Coordinates of C-alpha atoms in Angstrom, one line a residue:
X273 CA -6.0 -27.9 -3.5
X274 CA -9.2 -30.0 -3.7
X275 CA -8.5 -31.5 -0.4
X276 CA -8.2 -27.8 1.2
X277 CA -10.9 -26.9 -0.6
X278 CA -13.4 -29.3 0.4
X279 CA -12.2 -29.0 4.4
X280 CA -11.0 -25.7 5.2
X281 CA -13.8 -22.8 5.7
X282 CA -11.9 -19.9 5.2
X283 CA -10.5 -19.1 1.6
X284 CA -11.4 -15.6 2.1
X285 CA -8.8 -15.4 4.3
X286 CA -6.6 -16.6 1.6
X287 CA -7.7 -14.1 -0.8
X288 CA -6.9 -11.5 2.0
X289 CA -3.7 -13.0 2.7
X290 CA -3.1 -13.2 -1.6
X291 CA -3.6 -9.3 -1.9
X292 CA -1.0 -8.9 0.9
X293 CA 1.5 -10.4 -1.0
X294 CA 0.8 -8.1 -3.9
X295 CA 1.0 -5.2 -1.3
X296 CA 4.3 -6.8 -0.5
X297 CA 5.6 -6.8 -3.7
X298 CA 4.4 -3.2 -4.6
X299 CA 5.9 -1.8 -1.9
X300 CA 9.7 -3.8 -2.2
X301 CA 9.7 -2.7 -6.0
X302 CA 8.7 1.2 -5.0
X303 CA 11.3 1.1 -2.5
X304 CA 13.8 -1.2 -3.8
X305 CA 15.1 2.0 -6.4
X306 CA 15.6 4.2 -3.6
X307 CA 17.6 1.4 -1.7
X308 CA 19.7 0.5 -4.8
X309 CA 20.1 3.8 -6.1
X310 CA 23.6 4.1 -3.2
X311 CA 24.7 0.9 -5.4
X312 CA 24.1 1.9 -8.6
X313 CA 25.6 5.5 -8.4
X314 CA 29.0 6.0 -9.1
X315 CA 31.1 6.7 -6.1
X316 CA 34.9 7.6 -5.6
X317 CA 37.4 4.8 -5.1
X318 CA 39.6 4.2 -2.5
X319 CA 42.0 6.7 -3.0
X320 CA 39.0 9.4 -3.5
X321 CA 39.3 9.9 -6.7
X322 CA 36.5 9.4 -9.2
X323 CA 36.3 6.2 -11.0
X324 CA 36.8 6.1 -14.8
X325 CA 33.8 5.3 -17.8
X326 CA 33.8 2.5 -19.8
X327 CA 30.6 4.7 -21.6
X328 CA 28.4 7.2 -21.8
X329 CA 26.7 7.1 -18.1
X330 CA 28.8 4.2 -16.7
X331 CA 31.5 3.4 -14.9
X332 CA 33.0 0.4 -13.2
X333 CA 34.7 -0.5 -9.6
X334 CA 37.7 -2.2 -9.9
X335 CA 37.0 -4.4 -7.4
X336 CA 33.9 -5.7 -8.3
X337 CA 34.2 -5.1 -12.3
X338 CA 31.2 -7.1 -13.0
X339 CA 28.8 -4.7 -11.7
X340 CA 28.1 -1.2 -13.0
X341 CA 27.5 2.3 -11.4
X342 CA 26.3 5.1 -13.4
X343 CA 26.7 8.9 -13.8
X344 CA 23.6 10.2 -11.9
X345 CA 23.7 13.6 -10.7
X346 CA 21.3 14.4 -7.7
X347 CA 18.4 16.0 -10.0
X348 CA 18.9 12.7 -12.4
X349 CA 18.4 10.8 -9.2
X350 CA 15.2 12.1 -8.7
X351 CA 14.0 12.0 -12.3
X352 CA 14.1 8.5 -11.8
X353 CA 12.7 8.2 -8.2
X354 CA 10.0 10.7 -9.2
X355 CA 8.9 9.2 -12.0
X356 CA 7.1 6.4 -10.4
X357 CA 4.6 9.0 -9.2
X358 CA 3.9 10.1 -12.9
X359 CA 2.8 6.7 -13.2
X360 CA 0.8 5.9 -9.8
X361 CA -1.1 9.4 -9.8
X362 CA -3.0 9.0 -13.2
X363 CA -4.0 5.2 -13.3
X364 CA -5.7 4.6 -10.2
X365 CA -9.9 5.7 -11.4
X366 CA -9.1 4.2 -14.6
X367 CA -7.5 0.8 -12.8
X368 CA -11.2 0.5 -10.6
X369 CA -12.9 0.9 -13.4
X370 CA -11.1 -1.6 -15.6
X371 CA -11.6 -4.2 -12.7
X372 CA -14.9 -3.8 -12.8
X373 CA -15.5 -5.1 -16.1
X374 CA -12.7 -7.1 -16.4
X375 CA -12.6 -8.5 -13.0
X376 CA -10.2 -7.8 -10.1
X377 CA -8.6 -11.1 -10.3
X378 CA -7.3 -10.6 -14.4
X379 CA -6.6 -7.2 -13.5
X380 CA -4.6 -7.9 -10.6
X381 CA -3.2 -10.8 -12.6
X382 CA -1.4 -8.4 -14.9
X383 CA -0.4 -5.3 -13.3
X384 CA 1.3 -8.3 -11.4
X385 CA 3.2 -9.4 -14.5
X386 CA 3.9 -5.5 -15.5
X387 CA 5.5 -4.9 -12.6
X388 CA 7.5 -7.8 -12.0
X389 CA 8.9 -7.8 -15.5
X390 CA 9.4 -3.9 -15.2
X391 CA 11.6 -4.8 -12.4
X392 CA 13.8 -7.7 -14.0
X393 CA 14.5 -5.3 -16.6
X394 CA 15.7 -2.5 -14.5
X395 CA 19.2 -3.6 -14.7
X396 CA 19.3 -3.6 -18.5
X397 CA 17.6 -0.7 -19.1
X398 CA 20.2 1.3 -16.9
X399 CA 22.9 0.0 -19.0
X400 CA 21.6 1.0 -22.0
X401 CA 19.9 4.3 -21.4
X402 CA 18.8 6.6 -18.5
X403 CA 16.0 8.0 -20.5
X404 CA 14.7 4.0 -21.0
X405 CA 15.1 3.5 -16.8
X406 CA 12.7 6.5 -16.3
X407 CA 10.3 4.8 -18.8
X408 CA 10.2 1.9 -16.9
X409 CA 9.8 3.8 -14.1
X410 CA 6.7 5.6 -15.0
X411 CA 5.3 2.3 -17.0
X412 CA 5.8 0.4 -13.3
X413 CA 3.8 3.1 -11.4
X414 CA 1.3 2.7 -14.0
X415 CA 0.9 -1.0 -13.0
X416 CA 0.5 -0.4 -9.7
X417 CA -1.9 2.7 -9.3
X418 CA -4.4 -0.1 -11.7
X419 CA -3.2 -3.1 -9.3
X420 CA -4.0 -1.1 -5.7
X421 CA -7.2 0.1 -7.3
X422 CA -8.3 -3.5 -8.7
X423 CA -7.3 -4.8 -5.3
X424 CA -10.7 -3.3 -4.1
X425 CA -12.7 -4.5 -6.2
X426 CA -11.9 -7.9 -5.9
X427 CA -12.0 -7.7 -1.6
X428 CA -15.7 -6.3 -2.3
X429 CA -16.2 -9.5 -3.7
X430 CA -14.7 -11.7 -0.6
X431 CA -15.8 -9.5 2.1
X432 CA -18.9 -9.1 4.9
X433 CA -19.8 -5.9 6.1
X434 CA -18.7 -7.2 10.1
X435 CA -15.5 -8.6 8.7
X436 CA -14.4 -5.9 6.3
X437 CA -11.7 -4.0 8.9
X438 CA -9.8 -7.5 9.2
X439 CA -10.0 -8.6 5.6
X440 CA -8.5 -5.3 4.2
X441 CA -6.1 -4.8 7.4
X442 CA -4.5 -8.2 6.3
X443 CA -4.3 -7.2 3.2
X444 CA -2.7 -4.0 3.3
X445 CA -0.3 -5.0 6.1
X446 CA 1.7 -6.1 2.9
X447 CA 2.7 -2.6 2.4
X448 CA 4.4 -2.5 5.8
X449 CA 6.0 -6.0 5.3
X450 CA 7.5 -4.6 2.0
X451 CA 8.9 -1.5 3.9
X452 CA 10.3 -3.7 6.5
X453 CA 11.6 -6.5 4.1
X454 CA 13.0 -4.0 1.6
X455 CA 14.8 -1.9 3.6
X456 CA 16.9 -4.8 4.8
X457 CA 16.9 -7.8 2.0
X458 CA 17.5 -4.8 -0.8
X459 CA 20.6 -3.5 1.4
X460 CA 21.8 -6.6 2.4
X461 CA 21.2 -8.1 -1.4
X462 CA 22.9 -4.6 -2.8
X463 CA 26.3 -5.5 -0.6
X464 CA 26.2 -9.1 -1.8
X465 CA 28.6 -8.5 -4.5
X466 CA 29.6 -11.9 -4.6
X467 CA 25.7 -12.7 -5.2
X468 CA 25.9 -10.4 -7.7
X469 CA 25.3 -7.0 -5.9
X470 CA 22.3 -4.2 -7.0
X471 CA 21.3 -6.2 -10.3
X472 CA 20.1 -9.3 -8.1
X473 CA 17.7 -7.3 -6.1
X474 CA 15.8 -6.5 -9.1
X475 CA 15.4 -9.9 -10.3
X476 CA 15.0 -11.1 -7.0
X477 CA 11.9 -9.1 -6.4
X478 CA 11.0 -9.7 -10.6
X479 CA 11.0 -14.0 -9.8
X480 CA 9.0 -13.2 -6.4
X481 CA 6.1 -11.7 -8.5
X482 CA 6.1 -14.8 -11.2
X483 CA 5.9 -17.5 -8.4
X484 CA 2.6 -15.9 -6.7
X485 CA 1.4 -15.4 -10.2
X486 CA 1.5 -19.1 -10.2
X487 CA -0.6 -18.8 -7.2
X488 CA -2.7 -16.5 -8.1
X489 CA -4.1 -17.7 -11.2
X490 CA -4.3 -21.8 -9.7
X491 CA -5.9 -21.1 -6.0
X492 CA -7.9 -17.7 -6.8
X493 CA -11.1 -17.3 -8.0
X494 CA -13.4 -14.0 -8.7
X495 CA -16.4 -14.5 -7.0
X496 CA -17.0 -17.1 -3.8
X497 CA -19.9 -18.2 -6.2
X498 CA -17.8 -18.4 -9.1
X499 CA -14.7 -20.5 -6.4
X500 CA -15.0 -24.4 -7.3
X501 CA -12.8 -24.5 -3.9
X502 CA -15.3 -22.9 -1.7
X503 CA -17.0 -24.9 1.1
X504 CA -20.7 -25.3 1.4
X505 CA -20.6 -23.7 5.2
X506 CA -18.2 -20.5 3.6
X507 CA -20.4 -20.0 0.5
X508 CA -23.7 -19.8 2.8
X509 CA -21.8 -17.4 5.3
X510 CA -21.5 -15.5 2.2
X511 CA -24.9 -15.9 1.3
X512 CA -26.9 -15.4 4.6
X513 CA -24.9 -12.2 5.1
X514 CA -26.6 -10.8 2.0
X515 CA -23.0 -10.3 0.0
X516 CA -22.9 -9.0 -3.0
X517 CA -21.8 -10.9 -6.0
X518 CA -20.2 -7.6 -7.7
X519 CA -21.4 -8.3 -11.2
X520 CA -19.4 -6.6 -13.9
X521 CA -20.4 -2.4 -14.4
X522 CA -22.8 -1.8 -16.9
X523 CA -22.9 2.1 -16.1
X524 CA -20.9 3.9 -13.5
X525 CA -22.3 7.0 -11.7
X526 CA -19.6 9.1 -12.2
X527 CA -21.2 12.1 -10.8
X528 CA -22.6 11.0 -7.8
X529 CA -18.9 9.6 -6.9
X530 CA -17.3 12.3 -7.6
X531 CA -19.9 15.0 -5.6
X532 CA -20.7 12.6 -2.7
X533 CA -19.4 14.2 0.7
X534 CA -18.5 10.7 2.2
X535 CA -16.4 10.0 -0.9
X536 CA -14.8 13.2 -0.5
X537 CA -14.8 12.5 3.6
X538 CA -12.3 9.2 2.7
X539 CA -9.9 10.9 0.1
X540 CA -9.8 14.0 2.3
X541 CA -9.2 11.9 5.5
X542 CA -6.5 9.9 3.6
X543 CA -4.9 12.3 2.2
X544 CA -4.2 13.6 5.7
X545 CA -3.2 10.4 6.7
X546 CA -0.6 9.6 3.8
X547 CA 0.5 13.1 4.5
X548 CA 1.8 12.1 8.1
X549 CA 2.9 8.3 7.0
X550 CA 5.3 9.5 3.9
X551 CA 6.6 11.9 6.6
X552 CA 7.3 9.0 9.0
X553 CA 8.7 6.6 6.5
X554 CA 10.7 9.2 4.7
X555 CA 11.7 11.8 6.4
X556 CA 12.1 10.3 9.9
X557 CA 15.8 8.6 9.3
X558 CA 16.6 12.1 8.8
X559 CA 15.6 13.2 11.4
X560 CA 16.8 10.8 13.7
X561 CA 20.4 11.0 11.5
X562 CA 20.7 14.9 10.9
X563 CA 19.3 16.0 14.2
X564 CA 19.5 13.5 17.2
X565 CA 23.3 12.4 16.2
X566 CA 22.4 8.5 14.7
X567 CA 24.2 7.2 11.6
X568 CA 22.9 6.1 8.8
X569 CA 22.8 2.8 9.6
X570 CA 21.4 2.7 13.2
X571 CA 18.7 5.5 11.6
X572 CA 17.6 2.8 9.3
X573 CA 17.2 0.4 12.1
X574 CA 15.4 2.8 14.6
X575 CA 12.7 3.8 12.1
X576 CA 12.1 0.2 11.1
X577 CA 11.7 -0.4 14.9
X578 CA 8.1 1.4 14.8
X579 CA 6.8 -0.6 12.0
X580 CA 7.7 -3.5 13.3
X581 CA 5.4 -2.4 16.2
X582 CA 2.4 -1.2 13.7
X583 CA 2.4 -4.7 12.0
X584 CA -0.1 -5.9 15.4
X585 CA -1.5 -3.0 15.7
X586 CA -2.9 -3.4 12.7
X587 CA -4.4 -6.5 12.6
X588 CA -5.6 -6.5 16.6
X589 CA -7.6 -2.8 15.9
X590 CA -9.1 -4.8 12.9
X591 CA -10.3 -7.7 14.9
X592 CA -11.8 -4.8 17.6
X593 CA -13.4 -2.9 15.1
X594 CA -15.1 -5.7 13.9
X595 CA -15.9 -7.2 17.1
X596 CA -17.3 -4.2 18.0
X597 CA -19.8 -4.1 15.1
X598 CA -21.1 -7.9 14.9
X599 CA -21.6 -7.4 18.1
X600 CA -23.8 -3.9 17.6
X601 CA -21.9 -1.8 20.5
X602 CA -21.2 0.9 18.2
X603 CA -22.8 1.5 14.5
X604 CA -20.4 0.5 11.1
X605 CA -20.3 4.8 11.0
X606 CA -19.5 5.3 14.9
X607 CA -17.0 2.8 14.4
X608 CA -14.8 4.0 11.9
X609 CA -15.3 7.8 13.2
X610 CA -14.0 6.3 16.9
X611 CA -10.8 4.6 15.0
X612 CA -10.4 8.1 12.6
X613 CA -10.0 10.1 16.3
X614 CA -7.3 7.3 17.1
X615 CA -5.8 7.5 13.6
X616 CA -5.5 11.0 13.1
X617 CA -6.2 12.8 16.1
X618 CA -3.6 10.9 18.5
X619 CA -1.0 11.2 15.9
X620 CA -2.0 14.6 15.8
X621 CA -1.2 15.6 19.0
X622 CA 1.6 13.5 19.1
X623 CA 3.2 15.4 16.1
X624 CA 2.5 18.6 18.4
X625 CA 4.4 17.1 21.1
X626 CA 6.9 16.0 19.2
X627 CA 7.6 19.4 18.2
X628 CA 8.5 20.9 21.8
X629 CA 10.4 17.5 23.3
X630 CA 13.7 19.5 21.9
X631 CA 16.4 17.3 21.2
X632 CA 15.4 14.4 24.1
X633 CA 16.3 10.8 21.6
X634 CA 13.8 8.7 24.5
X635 CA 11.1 11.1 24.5
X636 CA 11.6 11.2 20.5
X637 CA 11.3 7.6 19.5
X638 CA 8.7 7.1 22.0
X639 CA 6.4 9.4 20.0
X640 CA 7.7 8.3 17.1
X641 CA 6.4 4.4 18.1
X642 CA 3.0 6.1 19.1
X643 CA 2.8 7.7 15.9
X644 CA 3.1 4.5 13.8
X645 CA 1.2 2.8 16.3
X646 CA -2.0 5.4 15.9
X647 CA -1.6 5.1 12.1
X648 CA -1.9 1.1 12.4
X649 CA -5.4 1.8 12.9
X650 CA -5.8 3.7 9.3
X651 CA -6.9 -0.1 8.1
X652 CA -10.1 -0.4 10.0
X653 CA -10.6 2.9 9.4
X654 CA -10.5 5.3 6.2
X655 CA -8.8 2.0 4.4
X656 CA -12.1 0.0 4.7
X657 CA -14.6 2.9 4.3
X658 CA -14.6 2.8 0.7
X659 CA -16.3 -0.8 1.0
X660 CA -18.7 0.6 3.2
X661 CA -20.1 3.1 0.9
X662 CA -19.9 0.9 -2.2
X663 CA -19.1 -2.7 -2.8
X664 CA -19.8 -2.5 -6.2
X665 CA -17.7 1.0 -7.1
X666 CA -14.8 0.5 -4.3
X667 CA -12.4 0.3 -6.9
X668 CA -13.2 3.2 -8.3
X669 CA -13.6 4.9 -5.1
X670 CA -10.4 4.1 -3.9
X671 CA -8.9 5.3 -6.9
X672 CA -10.2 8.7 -6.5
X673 CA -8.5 8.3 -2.9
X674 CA -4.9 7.6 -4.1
X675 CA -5.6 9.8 -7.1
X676 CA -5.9 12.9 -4.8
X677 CA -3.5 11.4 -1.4
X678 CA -1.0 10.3 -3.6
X679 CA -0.1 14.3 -4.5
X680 CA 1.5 13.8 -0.8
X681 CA 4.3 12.0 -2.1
X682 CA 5.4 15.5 -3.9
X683 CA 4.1 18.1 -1.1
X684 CA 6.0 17.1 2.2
X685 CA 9.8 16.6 0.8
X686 CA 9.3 20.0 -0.7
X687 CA 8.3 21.9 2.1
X688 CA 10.7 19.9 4.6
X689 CA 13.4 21.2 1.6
X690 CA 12.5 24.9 1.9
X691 CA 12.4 24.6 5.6
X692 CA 15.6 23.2 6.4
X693 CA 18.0 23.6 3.2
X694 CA 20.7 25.8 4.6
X695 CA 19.5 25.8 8.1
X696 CA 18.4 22.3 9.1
X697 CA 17.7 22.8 13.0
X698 CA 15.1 21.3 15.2
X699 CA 13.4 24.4 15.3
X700 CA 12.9 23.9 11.4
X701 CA 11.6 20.6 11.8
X702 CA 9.5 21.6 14.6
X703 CA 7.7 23.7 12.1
X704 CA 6.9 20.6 10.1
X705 CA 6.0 18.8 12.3
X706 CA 3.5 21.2 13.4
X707 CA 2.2 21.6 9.8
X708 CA 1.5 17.9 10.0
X709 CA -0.2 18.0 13.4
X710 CA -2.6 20.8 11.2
X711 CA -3.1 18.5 8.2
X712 CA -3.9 15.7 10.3
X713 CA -6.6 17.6 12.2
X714 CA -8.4 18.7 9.7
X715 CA -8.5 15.6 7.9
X716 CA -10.1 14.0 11.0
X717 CA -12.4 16.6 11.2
X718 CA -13.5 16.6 7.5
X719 CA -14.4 12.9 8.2
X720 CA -16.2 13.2 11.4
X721 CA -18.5 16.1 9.9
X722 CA -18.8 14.7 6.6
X723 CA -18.5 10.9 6.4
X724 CA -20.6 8.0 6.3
X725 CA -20.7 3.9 6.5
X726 CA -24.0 3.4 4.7
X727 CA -23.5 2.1 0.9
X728 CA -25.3 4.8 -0.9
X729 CA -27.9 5.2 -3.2
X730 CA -25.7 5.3 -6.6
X731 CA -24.6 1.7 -5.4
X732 CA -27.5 -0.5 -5.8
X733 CA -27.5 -3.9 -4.0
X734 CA -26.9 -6.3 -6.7
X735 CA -29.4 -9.7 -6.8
X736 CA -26.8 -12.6 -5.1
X737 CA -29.2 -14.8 -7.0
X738 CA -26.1 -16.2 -9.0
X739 CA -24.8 -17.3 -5.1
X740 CA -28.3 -19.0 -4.3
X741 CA -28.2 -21.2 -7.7
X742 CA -24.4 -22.5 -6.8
X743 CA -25.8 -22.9 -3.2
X744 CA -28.7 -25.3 -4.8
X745 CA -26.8 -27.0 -6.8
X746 CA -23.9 -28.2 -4.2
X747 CA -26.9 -28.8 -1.4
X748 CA -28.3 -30.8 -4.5
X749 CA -25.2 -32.7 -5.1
X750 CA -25.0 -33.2 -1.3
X751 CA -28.2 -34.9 -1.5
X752 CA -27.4 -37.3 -4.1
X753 CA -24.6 -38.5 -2.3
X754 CA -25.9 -39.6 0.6
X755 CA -28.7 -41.4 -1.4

């Protein structure tokens, strides 16, 4: 580590590359329960009949008598899905704010632990109660609203204002790696029933958090000042950039966050966007399954087609939108507004066209691709604004932003349920889609009226005088050296 340390001028990059994997494993765990959940439910056997209880909620295939199934009903089933979002919706502020005193890097550190251990225990706490599964549940959204919110605060640390888009673009594309690698490794792990079947993808994903814990707590450091690793060239990038070091909150300005337009203009614009994304990663198999004629299976594999296609959309609309700022073409404001219009308003319209192609599958998963692709430019947009307007507070920010977009996760299965339950056409789903199209629309407009790149007058730049002393010293040592 010493040895990379010394020669390689880019650990930011690995900090970036870091919170992806914690992305990553957010997202397998979230969407692991929904995947495992076909396992773990009781089914009928061969014959059809229903299998018999060995207890109160479980039951046991005789094939594969090692590995449970439980009693769920469908409202039980989504007691436990749902419960993650009792969790995720009330932890986020508080999560930013704990990072800020604590530091990002602890914080991270734990909800890390929380969830993986949350997830190992998943199989036991099924076994022994349903009530104790949903506790779980709720305790592992808990650790990841803090975790997603901490993961701010930590990338205002590692960050320049012209390299912000990429940094946080790599870092979030973990949350599309996890939906990729979940939906696959979970169902394939879940079949394995010689591996074990459902329990293994739990512990799978439990061990996964513990090794880049290791990781984490060896190769990652706070502050680039702070960063024995750091190379004299990277710490004076850092420095001659005018980055701030980030120092720990003494007092927050709660008010002023809470009644600044441009905060408002990023939770408003996100919300829009999350809107149209749990649509597309939730509701499209559905779609595609109920309404164009596909199984299950090839359903699965169509919808994991388009994200497949977002993963380098993300990152090359990062490296543009930065280019096009450290090369002064367009202001840090212009920029994001340009990549909002491409964000919002293309998938926009293509929700509106989408809408009237009737029951064509090409012209379907065509605007299906352009959808994900559109929203692969969220990262350089609305995802990085928060840095923009404050460094210092981004954690808290961003909180406010999942604290209010997060309600999404609630509002589009229930109106998708009243529109199509008992009369699931694609005239119904035509209606959502246009109701998307709307949301979408006016959260690009909210955010061209109202939003902003400058860091604002409740953040105060912070002295990087800490960065200038570290600087000193290692030009000192330097110095001595070649004495």
């Amino acid at each position: 580590m010493v040895i990379l340390g010394s020669n390689f001028n880019m650990k930011r990059f690995i900090v970036a590359g870091m919170c992806c994997l914690v992305q990553f494993l957010f997202y397998c765990t979230k969407l692991n329960m929904s995947i495992a959940m076909i396992a773990m439910v009781r089914q009928p056997n061969a014959s059809g009949t229903e299998m018999s209880f060995l207890k109160d909620n479980t039951s046991v295939d005789d094939q594969h008598s090692s590995i449970p199934t439980f009693n769920w009903d469908e409202r039980t089933q989504q007691y436990i899905l749902g419960a993650f979002y009792i969790g995720y919706t009330i932890t986020p502020i508080p999560g930013g704010y704990i990072a800020g005193i604590m530091g990002g890097k602890l914080v991270v550190g734990l909800a890390v632990i929380v969830v993986s251990l949350v997830s190992a225990l998943v199989p036991f706490a099924a076994g022994v109660s349903t009530h104790l599964l949903i506790v779980l549940r709720v305790i592992d959204g808990l650790a990841q609203g803090i975790g997603c919110s901490a993961l701010y605060v930590i990338l205002g640390k590692w960050t320049v204002p012209n390299e912000r888009s990429i940094m946080v673009s790599i870092a979030y594309n973990g949350m599309t790696l996890g939906t990729i690698c979940s939906s696959h490794l979970s169902g394939w792990i879940c079949t394995a029933y010689s591996l074990g079947g459902w329990p293994v993808s739990f512990y799978t994903y439990g061990v996964f958090g513990f090794l880049w814990l290791l990781i984490w707590a060896t190769l990652i450091y706070e502050t680039p000042s702070t960063d024995p690793l750091i190379t004299k060239n990277e710490l004076k990038y850092f420095n001659n950039t005018e980055q701030k070091a980030n120092v720990k909150y003494t007092s927050v300005p709660w008010k002023d966050i809470f009644t600044s337009p441009a905060v408002w203009a990023v939770a408003i614009g996100y919300t829009a966007y999350d809107f149209g994304w749990y649509l597309a990663i939730t509701e499209f198999p559905i779609f595609l399954s109920s309404i164009l004629g596909y199984d299950a299976r090839k359903a699965g594999f169509l919808t994991s087609v388009p994200s497949l296609v977002r993963l380098p959309v993300v990152l090359i609309s990062a490296f543009c939108a930065d280019s096009v700022i450290r090369r002064d073409i367009l202001s840090i404001l212009n920029t994001r507004k340009l990549f909002v219009v491409i964000d919002l308003g293309v998938s926009s319209v293509c929700f509106i066209v989408l809408s009237q192609v009737g029951e064509s599958v090409v012209a379907s998963m065509l605007l299906i691709i352009l959808i994900f692709c559109a929203f692969g430019f969220n990262p350089a947009s609305l995802s990085t604004n928060a840095l923009d307007l404050s460094p210092k507070y981004s954690g808290i920010i961003i909180g406010v932003v999942i604290m209010v977009s997060s309600t999404t996760g609630f509002v589009g299965p229930f109106i998708l349920g009243e529109l199509i339950t008992h009369n699931n056409t694609f005239g119904q789903w035509s209606i959502l889609f246009m109701i998307t199209s709307a949301v979408l629309f006016f959260g690009m407009v909210f955010f061209l009226i109202f939003g902003d790149a400058e860091e604002q007058g409740w953040s105060p730049a912070t002295d990087p005088g800490e960065m200038k002393v570290l600087l000193n010293k290692i030009e000192s040592s330097d110095s001595a050296i070649s004495e």
